[in-house]
Each structure stands twice: as structure tokens, then as C-alpha cells.
mmCIF file with all atom_site columns, C-alpha atoms in Angstrom:
data_model
loop_
_atom_site.group_PDB
_atom_site.id
_atom_site.type_symbol
_atom_site.label_atom_id
_atom_site.label_alt_id
_atom_site.label_comp_id
_atom_site.label_asym_id
_atom_site.label_entity_id
_atom_site.label_seq_id
_atom_site.pdbx_PDB_ins_code
_atom_site.Cartn_x
_atom_site.Cartn_y
_atom_site.Cartn_z
_atom_site.occupancy
_atom_site.B_iso_or_equiv
_atom_site.pdbx_formal_charge
_atom_site.auth_seq_id
_atom_site.auth_comp_id
_atom_site.auth_asym_id
_atom_site.auth_atom_id
_atom_site.pdbx_PDB_model_num
ATOM 1   C CA . ALA O 1 1   ? -8.330  24.092  -9.197  1.00 48.00 ? 1261 ALA O CA 1
ATOM 2   C CA . THR O 1 2   ? -8.209  23.540  -12.936 1.00 46.00 ? 1262 THR O CA 1
ATOM 3   C CA . ILE O 1 3   ? -6.265  21.617  -15.525 1.00 45.00 ? 1263 ILE O CA 1
ATOM 4   C CA . GLY O 1 4   ? -6.336  23.702  -18.670 1.00 51.00 ? 1264 GLY O CA 1
ATOM 5   C CA . SER O 1 5   ? -9.681  25.494  -18.616 1.00 51.00 ? 1265 SER O CA 1
ATOM 6   C CA . LEU O 1 6   ? -11.615 22.655  -16.957 1.00 62.00 ? 1266 LEU O CA 1
ATOM 7   C CA . PRO O 1 7   ? -12.086 22.244  -13.186 1.00 72.00 ? 1267 PRO O CA 1
ATOM 8   C CA . MET O 1 8   ? -10.450 19.190  -11.654 1.00 79.00 ? 1268 MET O CA 1
ATOM 9   C CA . ARG O 1 9   ? -12.896 16.571  -10.361 1.00 82.00 ? 1269 ARG O CA 1
ATOM 10  C CA . ILE O 1 10  ? -11.888 14.147  -7.619  1.00 86.00 ? 1270 ILE O CA 1
ATOM 11  C CA . SER O 1 11  ? -13.820 10.877  -7.281  1.00 86.00 ? 1271 SER O CA 1
ATOM 12  C CA . ILE O 1 12  ? -13.525 8.894   -4.065  1.00 86.00 ? 1272 ILE O CA 1
ATOM 13  C CA . VAL O 1 13  ? -14.329 5.184   -4.407  1.00 82.00 ? 1273 VAL O CA 1
ATOM 14  C CA . ARG O 1 14  ? -14.352 2.237   -2.025  1.00 76.00 ? 1274 ARG O CA 1
ATOM 15  C CA . LEU O 1 15  ? -12.107 -0.781  -2.655  1.00 65.00 ? 1275 LEU O CA 1
ATOM 16  C CA . SER O 1 16  ? -15.150 -2.445  -4.252  1.00 66.00 ? 1276 SER O CA 1
ATOM 17  C CA . GLY O 1 17  ? -15.235 0.350   -6.848  1.00 72.00 ? 1277 GLY O CA 1
ATOM 18  C CA . GLU O 1 18  ? -18.440 1.865   -5.438  1.00 80.00 ? 1278 GLU O CA 1
ATOM 19  C CA . LEU O 1 19  ? -18.473 5.656   -5.783  1.00 85.00 ? 1279 LEU O CA 1
ATOM 20  C CA . LEU O 1 20  ? -18.487 7.323   -2.369  1.00 86.00 ? 1280 LEU O CA 1
ATOM 21  C CA . LEU O 1 21  ? -18.323 10.954  -3.508  1.00 86.00 ? 1281 LEU O CA 1
ATOM 22  C CA . SER O 1 22  ? -17.336 13.176  -6.381  1.00 88.00 ? 1282 SER O CA 1
ATOM 23  C CA . ALA O 1 23  ? -16.066 16.672  -5.695  1.00 84.00 ? 1283 ALA O CA 1
ATOM 24  C CA . VAL O 1 24  ? -14.536 19.702  -7.344  1.00 83.00 ? 1284 VAL O CA 1
ATOM 25  C CA . PRO O 1 25  ? -11.837 20.929  -4.940  1.00 82.00 ? 1285 PRO O CA 1
ATOM 26  C CA . THR O 1 26  ? -12.092 24.556  -3.892  1.00 79.00 ? 1286 THR O CA 1
ATOM 27  C CA . SER O 1 27  ? -8.383  24.918  -3.119  1.00 80.00 ? 1287 SER O CA 1
ATOM 28  C CA . ASP O 1 28  ? -5.128  23.703  -4.644  1.00 80.00 ? 1288 ASP O CA 1
ATOM 29  C CA . THR O 1 29  ? -4.830  20.855  -2.094  1.00 83.00 ? 1289 THR O CA 1
ATOM 30  C CA . LEU O 1 30  ? -7.016  17.905  -1.094  1.00 84.00 ? 1290 LEU O CA 1
ATOM 31  C CA . GLU O 1 31  ? -7.910  19.458  2.286   1.00 85.00 ? 1291 GLU O CA 1
ATOM 32  C CA . ASP O 1 32  ? -11.580 20.135  1.470   1.00 84.00 ? 1292 ASP O CA 1
ATOM 33  C CA . VAL O 1 33  ? -11.983 16.765  -0.262  1.00 84.00 ? 1293 VAL O CA 1
ATOM 34  C CA . PHE O 1 34  ? -10.831 14.977  2.914   1.00 84.00 ? 1294 PHE O CA 1
ATOM 35  C CA . GLN O 1 35  ? -13.435 16.926  4.887   1.00 85.00 ? 1295 GLN O CA 1
ATOM 36  C CA . GLN O 1 36  ? -16.205 15.702  2.568   1.00 85.00 ? 1296 GLN O CA 1
ATOM 37  C CA . VAL O 1 37  ? -15.588 11.988  3.239   1.00 83.00 ? 1297 VAL O CA 1
ATOM 38  C CA . PRO O 1 38  ? -18.549 10.881  5.381   1.00 81.00 ? 1298 PRO O CA 1
ATOM 39  C CA . LYS O 1 39  ? -17.727 10.525  9.084   1.00 77.00 ? 1299 LYS O CA 1
ATOM 40  C CA . GLU O 1 40  ? -19.399 7.069   9.036   1.00 77.00 ? 1300 GLU O CA 1
ATOM 41  C CA . GLU O 1 41  ? -16.337 5.799   7.157   1.00 72.00 ? 1301 GLU O CA 1
ATOM 42  C CA . GLY O 1 42  ? -14.388 6.149   10.420  1.00 69.00 ? 1302 GLY O CA 1
ATOM 43  C CA . PRO O 1 43  ? -10.597 6.530   10.258  1.00 68.00 ? 1303 PRO O CA 1
ATOM 44  C CA . PHE O 1 44  ? -9.480  6.349   6.635   1.00 76.00 ? 1304 PHE O CA 1
ATOM 45  C CA . MET O 1 45  ? -6.633  6.843   4.188   1.00 75.00 ? 1305 MET O CA 1
ATOM 46  C CA . LEU O 1 46  ? -6.897  7.900   0.555   1.00 81.00 ? 1306 LEU O CA 1
ATOM 47  C CA . ILE O 1 47  ? -4.835  6.005   -2.000  1.00 78.00 ? 1307 ILE O CA 1
ATOM 48  C CA . SER O 1 48  ? -3.986  7.251   -5.503  1.00 77.00 ? 1308 SER O CA 1
ATOM 49  C CA . ALA O 1 49  ? -4.307  5.068   -8.604  1.00 71.00 ? 1309 ALA O CA 1
ATOM 50  C CA . ASP O 1 50  ? -0.580  4.306   -8.401  1.00 66.00 ? 1310 ASP O CA 1
ATOM 51  C CA . GLY O 1 51  ? -0.855  3.018   -4.824  1.00 65.00 ? 1311 GLY O CA 1
ATOM 52  C CA . GLU O 1 52  ? 0.477   6.077   -3.016  1.00 72.00 ? 1312 GLU O CA 1
ATOM 53  C CA . VAL O 1 53  ? -1.091  7.351   0.208   1.00 76.00 ? 1313 VAL O CA 1
ATOM 54  C CA . VAL O 1 54  ? -2.262  10.937  -0.336  1.00 81.00 ? 1314 VAL O CA 1
ATOM 55  C CA . GLN O 1 55  ? -2.468  13.484  2.450   1.00 80.00 ? 1315 GLN O CA 1
ATOM 56  C CA . PRO O 1 56  ? -4.822  16.463  2.906   1.00 81.00 ? 1316 PRO O CA 1
ATOM 57  C CA . SER O 1 57  ? -1.838  18.680  2.068   1.00 82.00 ? 1317 SER O CA 1
ATOM 58  C CA . THR O 1 58  ? -1.247  16.900  -1.279  1.00 82.00 ? 1318 THR O CA 1
ATOM 59  C CA . ARG O 1 59  ? -1.267  19.501  -4.041  1.00 81.00 ? 1319 ARG O CA 1
ATOM 60  C CA . LEU O 1 60  ? -3.624  18.779  -6.917  1.00 78.00 ? 1320 LEU O CA 1
ATOM 61  C CA . THR O 1 61  ? -0.776  19.368  -9.367  1.00 77.00 ? 1321 THR O CA 1
ATOM 62  C CA . ASP O 1 62  ? 1.110   16.479  -7.697  1.00 78.00 ? 1322 ASP O CA 1
ATOM 63  C CA . LEU O 1 63  ? -1.604  13.957  -8.536  1.00 75.00 ? 1323 LEU O CA 1
ATOM 64  C CA . SER O 1 64  ? -0.663  12.039  -11.654 1.00 59.00 ? 1324 SER O CA 1
ATOM 65  C CA . SER O 1 65  ? -3.452  12.491  -14.170 1.00 61.00 ? 1325 SER O CA 1
ATOM 66  C CA . VAL O 1 66  ? -3.620  13.040  -17.897 1.00 58.00 ? 1326 VAL O CA 1
ATOM 67  C CA . SER O 1 67  ? -7.107  14.502  -17.602 1.00 66.00 ? 1327 SER O CA 1
ATOM 68  C CA . ASN O 1 68  ? -9.042  16.664  -15.199 1.00 73.00 ? 1328 ASN O CA 1
ATOM 69  C CA . GLU O 1 69  ? -10.479 13.556  -13.471 1.00 79.00 ? 1329 GLU O CA 1
ATOM 70  C CA . VAL O 1 70  ? -8.644  11.871  -10.588 1.00 82.00 ? 1330 VAL O CA 1
ATOM 71  C CA . THR O 1 71  ? -9.905  8.808   -8.735  1.00 82.00 ? 1331 THR O CA 1
ATOM 72  C CA . LEU O 1 72  ? -8.767  8.077   -5.188  1.00 83.00 ? 1332 LEU O CA 1
ATOM 73  C CA . THR O 1 73  ? -9.637  4.966   -3.214  1.00 78.00 ? 1333 THR O CA 1
ATOM 74  C CA . VAL O 1 74  ? -10.749 5.314   0.397   1.00 78.00 ? 1334 VAL O CA 1
ATOM 75  C CA . LEU O 1 75  ? -9.325  2.715   2.725   1.00 70.00 ? 1335 LEU O CA 1
ATOM 76  C CA . ALA O 1 76  ? -11.469 2.657   5.822   1.00 68.00 ? 1336 ALA O CA 1
ATOM 77  C CA . HIS O 1 77  ? -10.641 -0.758  7.225   1.00 71.00 ? 1337 HIS O CA 1
ATOM 78  C CA . PRO O 1 78  ? -8.939  -0.757  10.627  1.00 76.00 ? 1338 PRO O CA 1
ATOM 79  C CA . VAL O 1 79  ? -5.205  -1.467  10.640  1.00 81.00 ? 1339 VAL O CA 1
ATOM 80  C CA . GLN O 1 80  ? -4.351  -4.893  12.060  1.00 88.00 ? 1340 GLN O CA 1
ATOM 81  C CA . GLN O 1 81  ? -0.557  -4.742  11.873  1.00 93.00 ? 1341 GLN O CA 1
ATOM 82  C CA . VAL O 1 82  ? 2.202   -2.263  11.134  1.00 92.00 ? 1342 VAL O CA 1
ATOM 83  C CA . ALA O 1 83  ? 5.822   -2.989  10.183  1.00 95.00 ? 1343 ALA O CA 1
ATOM 84  C CA . SER O 1 84  ? 8.729   -0.829  9.107   1.00 95.00 ? 1344 SER O CA 1
ATOM 85  C CA . THR O 1 85  ? 12.027  -0.895  7.296   1.00 96.00 ? 1345 THR O CA 1
ATOM 86  C CA . ARG O 1 86  ? 14.592  1.786   8.056   1.00 95.00 ? 1346 ARG O CA 1
ATOM 87  C CA . THR O 1 87  ? 12.704  4.365   5.992   1.00 91.00 ? 1347 THR O CA 1
ATOM 88  C CA . ALA O 1 88  ? 9.248   2.978   5.076   1.00 91.00 ? 1348 ALA O CA 1
ATOM 89  C CA . PHE O 1 89  ? 6.091   1.700   6.737   1.00 90.00 ? 1349 PHE O CA 1
ATOM 90  C CA . ALA O 1 90  ? 3.540   -0.919  5.702   1.00 91.00 ? 1350 ALA O CA 1
ATOM 91  C CA . VAL O 1 91  ? 0.221   -1.858  7.256   1.00 89.00 ? 1351 VAL O CA 1
ATOM 92  C CA . VAL O 1 92  ? -2.160  -4.793  6.929   1.00 91.00 ? 1352 VAL O CA 1
ATOM 93  C CA . THR O 1 93  ? -5.824  -3.857  7.200   1.00 86.00 ? 1353 THR O CA 1
ATOM 94  C CA . SER O 1 94  ? -8.672  -5.960  8.564   1.00 83.00 ? 1354 SER O CA 1
ATOM 95  C CA . ALA O 1 95  ? -9.622  -6.563  4.906   1.00 83.00 ? 1355 ALA O CA 1
ATOM 96  C CA . GLY O 1 96  ? -6.253  -8.267  4.339   1.00 90.00 ? 1356 GLY O CA 1
ATOM 97  C CA . SER O 1 97  ? -4.844  -5.537  2.107   1.00 88.00 ? 1357 SER O CA 1
ATOM 98  C CA . VAL O 1 98  ? -1.422  -3.888  2.416   1.00 90.00 ? 1358 VAL O CA 1
ATOM 99  C CA . LEU O 1 99  ? -0.569  -0.214  2.115   1.00 83.00 ? 1359 LEU O CA 1
ATOM 100 C CA . ALA O 1 100 ? 2.989   1.108   2.224   1.00 85.00 ? 1360 ALA O CA 1
ATOM 101 C CA . TRP O 1 101 ? 4.537   4.560   2.244   1.00 80.00 ? 1361 TRP O CA 1
ATOM 102 C CA . GLY O 1 102 ? 7.911   6.164   2.755   1.00 83.00 ? 1362 GLY O CA 1
ATOM 103 C CA . ASP O 1 103 ? 11.154  5.685   0.835   1.00 89.00 ? 1363 ASP O CA 1
ATOM 104 C CA . VAL O 1 104 ? 10.155  3.946   -2.394  1.00 88.00 ? 1364 VAL O CA 1
ATOM 105 C CA . ASP O 1 105 ? 13.450  2.036   -2.626  1.00 92.00 ? 1365 ASP O CA 1
ATOM 106 C CA . MET O 1 106 ? 13.048  0.616   0.875   1.00 94.00 ? 1366 MET O CA 1
ATOM 107 C CA . GLY O 1 107 ? 9.512   -0.736  0.566   1.00 93.00 ? 1367 GLY O CA 1
ATOM 108 C CA . GLY O 1 108 ? 7.437   2.445   0.513   1.00 88.00 ? 1368 GLY O CA 1
ATOM 109 C CA . ASP O 1 109 ? 6.259   1.584   -2.999  1.00 84.00 ? 1369 ASP O CA 1
ATOM 110 C CA . THR O 1 110 ? 4.236   -1.562  -3.702  1.00 86.00 ? 1370 THR O CA 1
ATOM 111 C CA . LYS O 1 111 ? 3.567   -0.871  -7.394  1.00 81.00 ? 1371 LYS O CA 1
ATOM 112 C CA . GLY O 1 112 ? 5.242   -4.068  -8.582  1.00 85.00 ? 1372 GLY O CA 1
ATOM 113 C CA . SER O 1 113 ? 3.230   -6.209  -6.149  1.00 89.00 ? 1373 SER O CA 1
ATOM 114 C CA . GLN O 1 114 ? 0.094   -4.114  -5.592  1.00 82.00 ? 1374 GLN O CA 1
ATOM 115 C CA . LYS O 1 115 ? -2.397  -6.592  -7.083  1.00 86.00 ? 1375 LYS O CA 1
ATOM 116 C CA . GLU O 1 116 ? -1.061  -9.426  -4.914  1.00 92.00 ? 1376 GLU O CA 1
ATOM 117 C CA . LEU O 1 117 ? -1.244  -7.203  -1.826  1.00 92.00 ? 1377 LEU O CA 1
ATOM 118 C CA . MET O 1 118 ? -4.867  -6.074  -2.215  1.00 87.00 ? 1378 MET O CA 1
ATOM 119 C CA . THR O 1 119 ? -6.424  -9.123  -0.502  1.00 90.00 ? 1379 THR O CA 1
ATOM 120 C CA . ASN O 1 120 ? -5.733  -12.143 1.698   1.00 95.00 ? 1380 ASN O CA 1
ATOM 121 C CA . VAL O 1 121 ? -2.571  -10.895 3.413   1.00 96.00 ? 1381 VAL O CA 1
ATOM 122 C CA . SER O 1 122 ? -2.289  -12.459 6.876   1.00 96.00 ? 1382 SER O CA 1
ATOM 123 C CA . ARG O 1 123 ? 0.905   -10.836 8.152   1.00 97.00 ? 1383 ARG O CA 1
ATOM 124 C CA . ILE O 1 124 ? 3.819   -8.679  7.036   1.00 97.00 ? 1384 ILE O CA 1
ATOM 125 C CA . TYR O 1 125 ? 7.459   -8.964  8.022   1.00 98.00 ? 1385 TYR O CA 1
ATOM 126 C CA . ALA O 1 126 ? 10.256  -6.431  7.577   1.00 98.00 ? 1386 ALA O CA 1
ATOM 127 C CA . ASN O 1 127 ? 13.999  -6.209  7.633   1.00 98.00 ? 1387 ASN O CA 1
ATOM 128 C CA . SER O 1 128 ? 15.987  -2.990  7.274   1.00 97.00 ? 1388 SER O CA 1
ATOM 129 C CA . PHE O 1 129 ? 15.348  -2.652  3.533   1.00 97.00 ? 1389 PHE O CA 1
ATOM 130 C CA . ALA O 1 130 ? 12.361  -4.759  2.416   1.00 98.00 ? 1390 ALA O CA 1
ATOM 131 C CA . PHE O 1 131 ? 9.029   -6.336  3.330   1.00 98.00 ? 1391 PHE O CA 1
ATOM 132 C CA . ALA O 1 132 ? 7.600   -9.828  2.976   1.00 98.00 ? 1392 ALA O CA 1
ATOM 133 C CA . ALA O 1 133 ? 3.862   -10.533 3.161   1.00 98.00 ? 1393 ALA O CA 1
ATOM 134 C CA . LEU O 1 134 ? 2.509   -13.935 4.174   1.00 98.00 ? 1394 LEU O CA 1
ATOM 135 C CA . LYS O 1 135 ? -0.781  -14.568 2.415   1.00 98.00 ? 1395 LYS O CA 1
ATOM 136 C CA . ALA O 1 136 ? -3.708  -16.683 3.621   1.00 97.00 ? 1396 ALA O CA 1
ATOM 137 C CA . ASP O 1 137 ? -2.815  -19.375 1.070   1.00 98.00 ? 1397 ASP O CA 1
ATOM 138 C CA . ALA O 1 138 ? 0.675   -19.674 2.678   1.00 98.00 ? 1398 ALA O CA 1
ATOM 139 C CA . SER O 1 139 ? 2.420   -17.972 -0.258  1.00 98.00 ? 1399 SER O CA 1
ATOM 140 C CA . VAL O 1 140 ? 4.785   -14.991 0.066   1.00 98.00 ? 1400 VAL O CA 1
ATOM 141 C CA . VAL O 1 141 ? 4.954   -11.606 -1.702  1.00 97.00 ? 1401 VAL O CA 1
ATOM 142 C CA . THR O 1 142 ? 8.039   -9.385  -1.343  1.00 97.00 ? 1402 THR O CA 1
ATOM 143 C CA . TRP O 1 143 ? 8.902   -5.774  -2.165  1.00 97.00 ? 1403 TRP O CA 1
ATOM 144 C CA . GLY O 1 144 ? 11.569  -3.232  -1.317  1.00 97.00 ? 1404 GLY O CA 1
ATOM 145 C CA . LEU O 1 145 ? 15.298  -3.172  -2.025  1.00 97.00 ? 1405 LEU O CA 1
ATOM 146 C CA . PRO O 1 146 ? 15.890  -6.155  -4.341  1.00 96.00 ? 1406 PRO O CA 1
ATOM 147 C CA . THR O 1 147 ? 19.280  -7.051  -2.847  1.00 96.00 ? 1407 THR O CA 1
ATOM 148 C CA . GLY O 1 148 ? 17.852  -6.727  0.671   1.00 96.00 ? 1408 GLY O CA 1
ATOM 149 C CA . GLY O 1 149 ? 15.173  -9.378  0.230   1.00 97.00 ? 1409 GLY O CA 1
ATOM 150 C CA . GLY O 1 150 ? 12.675  -7.345  -1.774  1.00 96.00 ? 1410 GLY O CA 1
ATOM 151 C CA . ASP O 1 151 ? 13.162  -9.595  -4.798  1.00 96.00 ? 1411 ASP O CA 1
ATOM 152 C CA . SER O 1 152 ? 12.303  -13.245 -4.142  1.00 97.00 ? 1412 SER O CA 1
ATOM 153 C CA . ARG O 1 153 ? 11.888  -14.349 -7.778  1.00 96.00 ? 1413 ARG O CA 1
ATOM 154 C CA . ALA O 1 154 ? 14.814  -16.783 -7.532  1.00 97.00 ? 1414 ALA O CA 1
ATOM 155 C CA . VAL O 1 155 ? 12.995  -18.766 -4.813  1.00 98.00 ? 1415 VAL O CA 1
ATOM 156 C CA . ARG O 1 156 ? 9.375   -17.886 -5.615  1.00 96.00 ? 1416 ARG O CA 1
ATOM 157 C CA . ALA O 1 157 ? 8.431   -21.439 -6.623  1.00 97.00 ? 1417 ALA O CA 1
ATOM 158 C CA . SER O 1 158 ? 9.613   -22.633 -3.193  1.00 97.00 ? 1418 SER O CA 1
ATOM 159 C CA . LEU O 1 159 ? 7.669   -20.008 -1.262  1.00 98.00 ? 1419 LEU O CA 1
ATOM 160 C CA . ILE O 1 160 ? 4.519   -22.098 -0.842  1.00 97.00 ? 1420 ILE O CA 1
ATOM 161 C CA . GLY O 1 161 ? 3.324   -23.772 2.323   1.00 98.00 ? 1421 GLY O CA 1
ATOM 162 C CA . VAL O 1 162 ? 5.012   -21.052 4.400   1.00 98.00 ? 1422 VAL O CA 1
ATOM 163 C CA . ARG O 1 163 ? 3.995   -20.739 8.043   1.00 97.00 ? 1423 ARG O CA 1
ATOM 164 C CA . ASP O 1 164 ? 6.472   -18.153 9.381   1.00 98.00 ? 1424 ASP O CA 1
ATOM 165 C CA . ILE O 1 165 ? 9.180   -15.731 8.228   1.00 98.00 ? 1425 ILE O CA 1
ATOM 166 C CA . SER O 1 166 ? 12.262  -14.386 10.015  1.00 98.00 ? 1426 SER O CA 1
ATOM 167 C CA . SER O 1 167 ? 14.687  -11.723 8.885   1.00 97.00 ? 1427 SER O CA 1
ATOM 168 C CA . THR O 1 168 ? 18.176  -10.357 9.241   1.00 97.00 ? 1428 THR O CA 1
ATOM 169 C CA . ARG O 1 169 ? 19.222  -6.882  8.157   1.00 96.00 ? 1429 ARG O CA 1
ATOM 170 C CA . LEU O 1 170 ? 19.382  -7.842  4.442   1.00 97.00 ? 1430 LEU O CA 1
ATOM 171 C CA . ALA O 1 171 ? 17.603  -11.186 4.096   1.00 98.00 ? 1431 ALA O CA 1
ATOM 172 C CA . PHE O 1 172 ? 14.539  -13.250 4.922   1.00 98.00 ? 1432 PHE O CA 1
ATOM 173 C CA . CYS O 1 173 ? 14.066  -16.920 5.692   1.00 98.00 ? 1433 CYS O CA 1
ATOM 174 C CA . ALA O 1 174 ? 10.718  -18.689 5.368   1.00 98.00 ? 1434 ALA O CA 1
ATOM 175 C CA . LEU O 1 175 ? 9.805   -21.672 7.539   1.00 98.00 ? 1435 LEU O CA 1
ATOM 176 C CA . LYS O 1 176 ? 7.600   -24.036 5.586   1.00 98.00 ? 1436 LYS O CA 1
ATOM 177 C CA . SER O 1 177 ? 4.944   -26.353 7.001   1.00 97.00 ? 1437 SER O CA 1
ATOM 178 C CA . ASP O 1 178 ? 7.117   -29.375 6.131   1.00 98.00 ? 1438 ASP O CA 1
ATOM 179 C CA . GLY O 1 179 ? 9.908   -28.053 8.394   1.00 98.00 ? 1439 GLY O CA 1
ATOM 180 C CA . SER O 1 180 ? 12.194  -26.903 5.573   1.00 98.00 ? 1440 SER O CA 1
ATOM 181 C CA . VAL O 1 181 ? 13.475  -23.342 5.226   1.00 98.00 ? 1441 VAL O CA 1
ATOM 182 C CA . VAL O 1 182 ? 13.857  -21.068 2.190   1.00 98.00 ? 1442 VAL O CA 1
ATOM 183 C CA . PRO O 1 183 ? 16.315  -18.135 2.489   1.00 98.00 ? 1443 PRO O CA 1
ATOM 184 C CA . TRP O 1 184 ? 16.584  -15.156 0.111   1.00 98.00 ? 1444 TRP O CA 1
ATOM 185 C CA . GLY O 1 185 ? 18.265  -11.754 0.054   1.00 96.00 ? 1445 GLY O CA 1
ATOM 186 C CA . ALA O 1 186 ? 21.886  -10.865 0.684   1.00 90.00 ? 1446 ALA O CA 1
#
């Protein structure tokens, strides 16, 4: 596959940034690139620079790139937990990172929170429209439909010392270590 007159090059890197492989695809999808990932990596997912999970059937023209170079990150850590909204999924890996896919409005897109979700996530919670991640430092990160609990900015300063989270269809409520609760959403 080419962009302009130059062949497209796909680089696969680990979360640490270490280059795992660099390949020039021989078809217009990522199928052959997936087959080149070393079997020692075990089960894996490939993530685009914008946080999207890419599939073997992903067309090269669908990868957002302004050049002929695309970098994908291999996620080879086992999944520890999975949660879902009505139309999206999210997983926590053994490395404490979160990946989400599905309907972008319902939590399938973590772009706004991606940096906070790359490490130290202990557990994720879901309602019908949004996700909440409890981090190892007892803070909370949210994403998904803003009016369904995906936007916790109004209570963010209070979301510290959290030990558990519960949800309704459109809201979340955090139980803090001091016994107080912090609700947000509709």
C-alpha cells in the first residue's frame, strides 16, 4: 500500500516505546502486519495513536496519518477486568491501563482521558452511558456521555480518597474512605 508514491510503513511499539517491528504492508489491510507480531507477545491488541483499537481488517486508508509512517502500540498485557455500557466496552490490563472501544459517545473513546488511563487503574465501573476508573491513588477518571456520568469535572476535587463506586443508569456515586459519598451524572 502507498500514500502518494511512497510505500506505507507500519511501526509496532510496546507501551514503553520500544520498537517491536517495522513493516511495509503487502495488502491494503493490517492482516499481514498482525501476523508479523512475534508469537511470544501472547494475546495482544494494536492501538492507534489516537487510542483506537485496530483490527486485522482495518484498511490502511482508515489509519489517520499525514505521512506514510504509522505507529501502532501493541498491548500484550492480560486483561484483568472488562466492563460495558450499552454500546461500548472497556478493559483494565494487568499493567493497569485502560482500553475502550465501541460507540464513541458512550465510552468507546478515551481520547479526553487517555493519559490518565495509561497506568495505575485498579478497577473500572460502568453505567448505561459512561465509565468511571478508580486509580491506585484512590482518584477517579470518567469518560463517556457527559450527562450520563462521563463528565465529573463539577465534583473532581472531591473525587479523592475513593474506595468504591456504584452506578445507576445515568449516574455514579463514589464512596470515600471517610464514609462520605460523592454523586455525579443525571
